[in-house]
Short mmCIF file of C-alpha atoms and ligand atoms in Angstrom, two decimals:
data_model
loop_
_atom_site.label_atom_id
_atom_site.label_comp_id
_atom_site.label_asym_id
_atom_site.label_seq_id
_atom_site.Cartn_x
_atom_site.Cartn_y
_atom_site.Cartn_z
CA UNK Y 1450 -187.13 40.20 -58.87
CA UNK Y 1451 -188.70 43.27 -57.22
CA UNK Y 1452 -188.29 44.33 -53.60
CA UNK Y 1453 -189.77 46.84 -51.77
CA UNK Y 1454 -188.60 50.04 -50.67
CA UNK Y 1455 -189.45 50.56 -46.71
CA UNK Y 1456 -187.78 53.62 -45.52
CA UNK Y 1457 -187.97 57.60 -46.65
CA UNK Y 1458 -184.77 58.75 -48.45
CA UNK Y 1459 -184.10 60.54 -45.09
CA UNK Y 1460 -184.37 57.43 -43.00
CA UNK Y 1461 -182.48 55.68 -45.47
CA UNK Y 1462 -179.31 58.14 -45.20
CA UNK Y 1463 -179.62 58.64 -41.74
CA UNK Y 1464 -179.60 54.89 -40.85
CA UNK Y 1465 -176.88 54.81 -43.37
CA UNK Y 1466 -174.79 57.22 -42.15
CA UNK Y 1467 -175.14 55.34 -38.45
CA UNK Y 1468 -174.22 52.00 -39.33
CA UNK Y 1469 -177.80 50.55 -39.16
CA UNK Y 1470 -179.47 48.41 -41.63
CA UNK Y 1471 -181.08 50.05 -44.91
CA UNK Y 1472 -183.84 48.84 -47.54
CA UNK Y 1473 -180.99 49.60 -50.12
CA UNK Y 1474 -177.86 51.64 -50.09
CA UNK Y 1475 -178.88 55.40 -50.00
CA UNK Y 1476 -177.72 57.63 -53.31
CA UNK Y 1477 -176.31 60.95 -51.51
CA UNK Y 1478 -173.71 63.24 -52.41
CA UNK Y 1479 -172.31 64.85 -49.62
CA UNK Y 1480 -170.73 67.71 -51.85
CA UNK Y 1481 -172.34 69.36 -54.99
CA UNK Y 1482 -174.82 68.07 -57.54
CA UNK Y 1483 -175.46 71.25 -59.27
CA UNK Y 1484 -175.11 71.09 -63.07
CA UNK Y 1485 -175.84 73.93 -65.87
CA UNK Y 1486 -178.67 71.75 -66.69
CA UNK Y 1487 -179.96 71.80 -63.64
CA UNK Y 1488 -179.55 75.65 -63.08
CA UNK Y 1489 -181.70 75.67 -66.43
CA UNK Y 1490 -184.15 73.65 -64.85
CA UNK Y 1491 -184.66 75.28 -61.69
CA UNK Y 1492 -184.04 78.71 -63.33
CA UNK Y 1493 -180.96 79.33 -60.69
CA UNK Y 1494 -177.75 80.02 -61.98
CA UNK Y 1495 -174.36 80.36 -60.66
CA UNK Y 1496 -172.93 82.47 -59.41
CA UNK Y 1497 -176.49 83.94 -58.21
CA UNK Y 1498 -177.60 80.58 -56.74
CA UNK Y 1499 -174.48 80.44 -54.37
CA UNK Y 1500 -175.49 83.95 -53.09
CA UNK Y 1501 -179.57 83.73 -52.21
CA UNK Y 1502 -181.23 81.14 -50.11
CA UNK Y 1503 -184.18 81.23 -52.59
CA UNK Y 1504 -182.08 80.17 -55.36
CA UNK Y 1505 -179.80 77.96 -53.51
CA UNK Y 1506 -182.69 75.91 -52.11
CA UNK Y 1507 -184.31 75.59 -55.91
CA UNK Y 1508 -180.99 74.46 -57.21
CA UNK Y 1509 -180.29 71.81 -54.33
CA UNK Y 1510 -183.81 70.54 -54.67
CA UNK Y 1511 -183.13 69.11 -58.20
CA UNK Y 1512 -180.75 66.27 -56.66
CA UNK Y 1513 -183.59 65.14 -54.89
CA UNK Y 1514 -186.59 66.31 -57.60
CA UNK Y 1515 -184.60 65.49 -61.29
CA UNK Y 1516 -182.36 63.33 -60.17
CA UNK Y 1517 -183.76 61.03 -57.20
CA UNK Y 1518 -181.05 61.23 -55.13
CA UNK Y 1519 -181.87 60.55 -51.40
CA UNK Y 1520 -180.54 63.88 -50.27
CA UNK Y 1521 -180.26 67.70 -50.71
CA UNK Y 1522 -176.97 69.42 -50.53
CA UNK Y 1523 -177.74 73.13 -51.22
CA UNK Y 1524 -174.24 74.41 -50.33
CA UNK Y 1525 -172.81 74.07 -53.53
CA UNK Y 1526 -168.86 76.00 -53.61
CA UNK Y 1527 -166.31 75.78 -50.77
CA UNK Y 1528 -166.01 79.22 -50.42
CA UNK Y 1529 -169.08 80.86 -48.63
CA UNK Y 1530 -167.29 81.24 -45.27
CA UNK Y 1531 -164.10 82.42 -46.76
CA UNK Y 1532 -166.24 85.06 -48.40
CA UNK Y 1533 -167.69 86.20 -45.11
CA UNK Y 1534 -164.39 86.39 -43.42
CA UNK Y 1535 -163.36 88.88 -46.10
CA UNK Y 1536 -161.51 86.94 -48.70
CA UNK Y 1537 -161.28 88.63 -52.24
CA UNK Y 1538 -163.94 86.50 -54.45
CA UNK Y 1539 -164.12 85.59 -58.31
CA UNK Y 1540 -167.38 84.87 -58.57
CA UNK Y 1541 -167.35 83.82 -62.24
CA UNK Y 1542 -170.29 83.04 -64.41
CA UNK Y 1543 -173.03 79.94 -64.61
CA UNK Y 1544 -170.72 77.65 -66.10
CA UNK Y 1545 -167.71 78.13 -63.43
CA UNK Y 1546 -166.91 77.57 -59.98
CA UNK Y 1547 -166.56 80.87 -57.97
CA UNK Y 1548 -163.09 80.92 -56.40
CA UNK Y 1549 -161.23 82.76 -53.65
CA UNK Y 1550 -158.59 85.10 -55.39
CA UNK Y 1551 -155.25 83.98 -53.72
CA UNK Y 1552 -153.39 86.93 -54.68
CA UNK Y 1553 -154.76 88.76 -51.57
CA UNK Y 1554 -154.38 86.69 -48.38
CA UNK Y 1555 -156.27 87.99 -45.48
CA UNK Y 1556 -153.93 86.86 -42.87
CA UNK Y 1557 -150.52 86.19 -42.35
CA UNK Y 1558 -150.05 85.21 -38.42
CA UNK Y 1559 -152.70 83.51 -36.16
CA UNK Y 1560 -153.39 87.16 -34.84
CA UNK Y 1561 -155.03 88.45 -37.77
CA UNK Y 1562 -157.59 85.67 -37.68
CA UNK Y 1563 -161.10 87.20 -36.36
CA UNK Y 1564 -164.82 85.80 -36.93
CA UNK Y 1565 -166.50 88.97 -38.16
CA UNK Y 1566 -169.45 90.00 -35.80
CA UNK Y 1567 -172.09 89.70 -38.82
CA UNK Y 1568 -170.37 86.04 -40.01
CA UNK Y 1569 -173.57 84.35 -39.86
CA UNK Y 1570 -175.76 87.30 -41.14
CA UNK Y 1571 -173.38 87.44 -44.63
CA UNK Y 1572 -175.30 86.90 -47.46
CA UNK Y 1573 -172.69 84.05 -48.86
CA UNK Y 1574 -173.34 82.13 -45.23
CA UNK Y 1575 -177.01 82.96 -45.06
CA UNK Y 1576 -177.75 81.67 -48.29
CA UNK Y 1577 -176.60 78.19 -46.96
CA UNK Y 1578 -178.39 78.41 -43.77
CA UNK Y 1579 -181.62 79.95 -45.10
CA UNK Y 1580 -181.48 77.54 -47.99
CA UNK Y 1581 -181.69 74.89 -45.58
CA UNK Y 1582 -184.63 76.50 -43.63
CA UNK Y 1583 -186.44 76.82 -46.64
CA UNK Y 1584 -185.76 73.09 -47.90
CA UNK Y 1585 -186.64 71.85 -44.43
CA UNK Y 1586 -190.07 73.61 -44.82
CA UNK Y 1587 -190.48 71.95 -48.09
CA UNK Y 1588 -189.45 68.45 -47.46
CA UNK Y 1589 -189.83 67.91 -43.78
CA UNK Y 1590 -188.61 64.44 -42.91
CA UNK Y 1591 -189.00 62.98 -46.81
CA UNK Y 1592 -185.21 63.74 -47.52
CA UNK Y 1593 -182.13 64.14 -46.01
CA UNK Y 1594 -180.75 67.38 -46.08
CA UNK Y 1595 -176.95 67.46 -46.02
CA UNK Y 1596 -175.44 70.93 -44.77
CA UNK Y 1597 -171.54 71.39 -45.29
CA UNK Y 1598 -168.97 73.44 -43.18
CA UNK Y 1599 -165.40 73.95 -44.48
CA UNK Y 1600 -162.50 72.54 -42.17
CA UNK Y 1601 -159.74 74.60 -40.42
CA UNK Y 1602 -157.10 73.09 -43.15
CA UNK Y 1603 -159.21 74.75 -46.07
CA UNK Y 1604 -159.96 78.10 -44.75
CA UNK Y 1605 -156.25 78.29 -43.78
CA UNK Y 1606 -155.70 77.71 -47.77
CA UNK Y 1607 -157.87 80.47 -48.40
CA UNK Y 1608 -156.87 83.12 -45.39
CA UNK Y 1609 -153.30 82.39 -45.89
CA UNK Y 1610 -152.87 80.96 -49.43
CA UNK Y 1611 -151.92 77.49 -50.36
CA UNK Y 1612 -148.30 77.73 -50.55
CA UNK Y 1613 -147.93 79.43 -47.72
CA UNK Y 1614 -149.82 77.79 -45.42
CA UNK Y 1615 -148.13 74.59 -46.76
CA UNK Y 1616 -144.80 76.30 -45.99
CA UNK Y 1617 -146.05 77.07 -42.42
CA UNK Y 1618 -146.42 73.63 -41.95
CA UNK Y 1619 -143.24 72.46 -42.23
CA UNK Y 1620 -141.75 75.68 -40.76
CA UNK Y 1621 -143.63 75.91 -37.55
CA UNK Y 1622 -145.82 72.94 -36.64
CA UNK Y 1623 -146.60 74.73 -33.43
CA UNK Y 1624 -148.02 78.32 -35.21
CA UNK Y 1625 -149.58 75.81 -37.47
CA UNK Y 1626 -151.61 74.09 -34.97
CA UNK Y 1627 -152.69 77.39 -33.44
CA UNK Y 1628 -153.44 78.61 -36.65
CA UNK Y 1629 -156.17 75.43 -37.01
CA UNK Y 1630 -157.46 75.86 -33.43
CA UNK Y 1631 -158.51 79.26 -33.98
CA UNK Y 1632 -160.08 78.69 -37.52
CA UNK Y 1633 -162.02 75.40 -36.16
CA UNK Y 1634 -164.47 77.80 -34.62
CA UNK Y 1635 -165.26 78.87 -37.66
CA UNK Y 1636 -166.32 75.36 -38.52
CA UNK Y 1637 -167.99 74.63 -35.48
CA UNK Y 1638 -170.57 78.07 -35.71
CA UNK Y 1639 -171.11 77.55 -39.27
CA UNK Y 1640 -171.99 73.80 -38.88
CA UNK Y 1641 -173.92 74.55 -35.63
CA UNK Y 1642 -176.06 77.26 -37.64
CA UNK Y 1643 -177.01 74.82 -40.40
CA UNK Y 1644 -178.15 72.28 -37.58
CA UNK Y 1645 -180.35 74.61 -35.76
CA UNK Y 1646 -181.44 75.46 -39.84
CA UNK Y 1647 -182.68 71.95 -39.86
CA UNK Y 1648 -179.53 70.12 -41.45
CA UNK Y 1649 -179.15 66.55 -40.79
CA UNK Y 1650 -175.90 65.87 -41.38
CA UNK Y 1651 -173.02 68.42 -42.40
CA UNK Y 1652 -170.53 67.17 -44.78
CA UNK Y 1653 -167.03 68.57 -43.54
CA UNK Y 1654 -164.46 69.26 -46.08
CA UNK Y 1655 -160.80 69.79 -45.10
CA UNK Y 1656 -158.66 69.61 -48.21
CA UNK Y 1657 -155.57 67.86 -46.56
CA UNK Y 1658 -155.48 65.96 -50.02
CA UNK Y 1659 -153.57 62.89 -51.00
CA UNK Y 1660 -151.35 64.86 -53.25
CA UNK Y 1661 -150.68 67.63 -50.98
CA UNK Y 1662 -149.88 66.03 -47.89
CA UNK Y 1663 -149.17 62.76 -46.29
CA UNK Y 1664 -150.81 60.34 -44.16
CA UNK Y 1665 -148.87 61.30 -41.29
CA UNK Y 1666 -149.79 64.82 -41.73
CA UNK Y 1667 -153.18 63.99 -41.09
CA UNK Y 1668 -152.27 62.00 -37.97
CA UNK Y 1669 -150.06 64.87 -36.60
CA UNK Y 1670 -152.63 67.98 -37.68
CA UNK Y 1671 -155.78 66.73 -37.98
CA UNK Y 1672 -156.96 63.63 -36.32
CA UNK Y 1673 -157.16 64.98 -32.98
CA UNK Y 1674 -158.87 68.14 -34.16
CA UNK Y 1675 -161.72 66.14 -36.29
CA UNK Y 1676 -162.32 64.01 -33.63
CA UNK Y 1677 -163.25 66.97 -31.28
CA UNK Y 1678 -165.07 68.46 -34.16
CA UNK Y 1679 -167.30 65.23 -34.30
CA UNK Y 1680 -168.00 65.72 -30.42
CA UNK Y 1681 -168.95 69.22 -30.76
CA UNK Y 1682 -171.18 69.27 -33.77
CA UNK Y 1683 -174.49 67.82 -33.17
CA UNK Y 1684 -175.05 66.25 -36.41
CA UNK Y 1685 -173.52 63.35 -38.39
CA UNK Y 1686 -170.27 64.60 -40.11
CA UNK Y 1687 -169.02 63.49 -43.38
CA UNK Y 1688 -165.38 64.26 -43.70
CA UNK Y 1689 -164.26 65.12 -47.60
CA UNK Y 1690 -160.87 65.09 -48.53
CA UNK Y 1691 -160.08 64.19 -52.28
CA UNK Y 1692 -156.86 62.11 -53.78
CA UNK Y 1693 -155.20 59.00 -52.65
CA UNK Y 1694 -156.33 59.12 -48.75
CA UNK Y 1695 -155.43 55.02 -47.93
CA UNK Y 1696 -152.57 56.03 -46.12
CA UNK Y 1697 -154.82 58.16 -43.58
CA UNK Y 1698 -158.34 56.47 -43.59
CA UNK Y 1699 -157.47 54.14 -40.50
CA UNK Y 1700 -156.79 57.43 -38.69
CA UNK Y 1701 -159.84 59.27 -39.98
CA UNK Y 1702 -162.00 55.73 -38.70
CA UNK Y 1703 -160.74 56.58 -35.44
CA UNK Y 1704 -162.18 60.60 -35.49
CA UNK Y 1705 -165.88 59.62 -34.47
CA UNK Y 1706 -167.09 60.94 -37.84
CA UNK Y 1707 -170.46 59.33 -39.38
CA UNK Y 1708 -168.67 58.84 -42.85
CA UNK Y 1709 -165.61 59.76 -45.49
CA UNK Y 1710 -166.46 60.89 -48.62
CA UNK Y 1711 -163.68 59.11 -50.73
CA UNK Y 1712 -161.84 59.74 -54.11
CA UNK Y 1713 -161.87 57.25 -57.02
CA UNK Y 1714 -158.19 57.08 -56.93
CA UNK Y 1715 -158.72 54.93 -54.14
CA UNK Y 1716 -160.17 51.32 -54.76
CA UNK Y 1717 -163.48 50.65 -53.20
CA UNK Y 1718 -162.74 47.20 -51.78
CA UNK Y 1719 -158.96 48.34 -50.31
CA UNK Y 1720 -160.59 51.35 -48.58
CA UNK Y 1721 -163.33 49.67 -46.89
CA UNK Y 1722 -160.43 46.82 -45.76
CA UNK Y 1723 -158.47 50.18 -44.18
CA UNK Y 1724 -161.53 51.95 -42.24
CA UNK Y 1725 -163.28 48.19 -41.01
CA UNK Y 1726 -166.05 49.02 -38.87
CA UNK Y 1727 -164.87 52.21 -37.63
CA UNK Y 1728 -166.44 54.92 -40.22
CA UNK Y 1729 -168.95 54.36 -43.06
CA UNK Y 1730 -167.99 55.20 -46.68
CA UNK Y 1731 -169.84 57.52 -49.43
CA UNK Y 1732 -168.48 58.33 -52.72
CA UNK Y 1733 -165.90 56.76 -55.23
CA UNK Y 1734 -167.55 57.16 -58.78
CA UNK Y 1735 -164.91 59.18 -61.13
CA UNK Y 1736 -165.99 62.87 -62.43
CA UNK Y 1737 -163.51 63.61 -64.71
CA UNK Y 1738 -163.63 60.49 -66.59
CA UNK Y 1739 -166.72 58.10 -65.79
CA UNK Y 1740 -169.36 61.06 -65.18
CA UNK Y 1741 -167.97 63.80 -67.17
CA UNK Y 1742 -166.71 61.91 -70.50
CA UNK Y 1743 -168.20 58.47 -70.14
CA UNK Y 1744 -171.82 56.78 -70.39
CA UNK Y 1745 -174.41 55.03 -67.97
CA UNK Y 1746 -172.90 51.74 -68.49
CA UNK Y 1747 -169.61 52.73 -66.93
CA UNK Y 1748 -171.41 54.69 -64.19
CA UNK Y 1749 -173.56 51.37 -63.59
CA UNK Y 1750 -170.14 49.84 -63.60
CA UNK Y 1751 -168.51 51.67 -60.69
CA UNK Y 1752 -171.99 51.71 -58.79
CA UNK Y 1753 -171.75 48.11 -58.79
CA UNK Y 1754 -168.16 48.14 -57.49
CA UNK Y 1755 -168.67 50.02 -54.87
CA UNK Y 1756 -171.98 48.10 -53.63
CA UNK Y 1757 -170.09 44.74 -54.23
CA UNK Y 1758 -167.29 46.13 -51.57
CA UNK Y 1759 -170.23 47.01 -49.06
CA UNK Y 1760 -169.83 50.83 -49.32
CA UNK Y 1761 -172.65 52.39 -47.47
CA UNK Y 1762 -173.76 55.43 -49.25
CA UNK Y 1763 -173.39 55.56 -53.23
CA UNK Y 1764 -172.23 59.02 -54.56
CA UNK Y 1765 -169.59 60.80 -57.10
CA UNK Y 1766 -166.18 61.09 -55.54
CA UNK Y 1767 -166.64 65.00 -55.14
CA UNK Y 1768 -168.72 67.98 -56.35
CA UNK Y 1769 -169.57 66.48 -59.72
CA UNK Y 1770 -168.27 68.94 -63.22
CA UNK Y 1771 -170.75 71.52 -64.00
CA UNK Y 1772 -171.18 70.33 -67.30
CA UNK Y 1773 -172.03 66.46 -66.37
CA UNK Y 1774 -174.92 65.31 -68.58
CA UNK Y 1775 -178.35 64.39 -66.52
CA UNK Y 1776 -178.19 60.54 -67.76
CA UNK Y 1777 -175.04 59.72 -66.45
CA UNK Y 1778 -176.25 60.98 -62.96
CA UNK Y 1779 -179.54 59.14 -63.35
CA UNK Y 1780 -178.04 56.20 -63.96
CA UNK Y 1781 -176.69 56.31 -60.22
CA UNK Y 1782 -180.13 55.80 -58.52
CA UNK Y 1783 -181.08 53.60 -61.22
CA UNK Y 1784 -178.03 51.11 -60.71
CA UNK Y 1785 -178.47 50.86 -57.19
CA UNK Y 1786 -181.89 49.89 -57.44
CA UNK Y 1787 -181.13 47.14 -59.97
CA UNK Y 1788 -178.16 45.66 -57.75
CA UNK Y 1789 -180.44 45.73 -54.92
CA UNK Y 1790 -183.22 43.92 -57.08
CA UNK Y 1791 -180.95 41.36 -57.99
CA UNK Y 1792 -180.09 40.25 -54.65
CA UNK Y 1793 -183.97 40.35 -53.32
ZN1 LIG L 192 -163.19 66.88 -53.35
#
């Protein structure tokens, strides 16, 4: 059976994020779909493509023009703000993710946290806002442009060091909350700038991940703060947290965020049951095994499992590995279309 597509990709994504009806489930990765192959196609390699608006836009656009996803995401890393805040960077080469050098933390106490006056003009934040402006001009209302602003928990990892910050959460919860509330202003500032540049939605990664902290931690330190973010930032927010997160999905569903980008270590049906009507889900297709090692048939099976469970937006679980083969990515929208056609 055939089915009729009646929506633009942008409409499809925004409807799904708002819990409104769609002609088919959108394919939209809130994090990166950049690969080495796509860098070659667009002539926009890492690390330059993370530091220049024109190259970021060009590489980001391939998610739509080459892969046929319904969204474009031109912020590939998790370190753009941290670079602009003064962290020491390791920019790496084309086939490797840039990282923050954890050996030299820039903050020791909450009072050390300062947003530099030129934060939004720094090349590594400008590469994102500039790319969104270019993409908005080029694609207008056709495709959803998803920005990204790191949450305070992730920024604290980068500024204090992961171990130091996690120790702080145990030793001094008050001090920890002080840190998070100061850093949330960075998240709002950068998200607002991307919305002003034309972003339709904002991915909000805050790495209180399943392997490092508990659901109770999420409730204590982040639930209220994420609720505030959903109120203050004028765009649908997509929270991203890796790992096993079933123990916090009930809390996440109450934040008012539009969607939660969830990891393959959570069963799609169990996740849907955990969040109920509170929030939409996106993600779950396994990266290191399925997309990176296996083939289109295995990818299709995972897409179908998500669709069968009622997951509203279909996507990989996180930023995909840079060496992922295109055929596995192309299988995602194909599988969604076939699943929909079979049911119409
Ligand atoms: Zn992740």
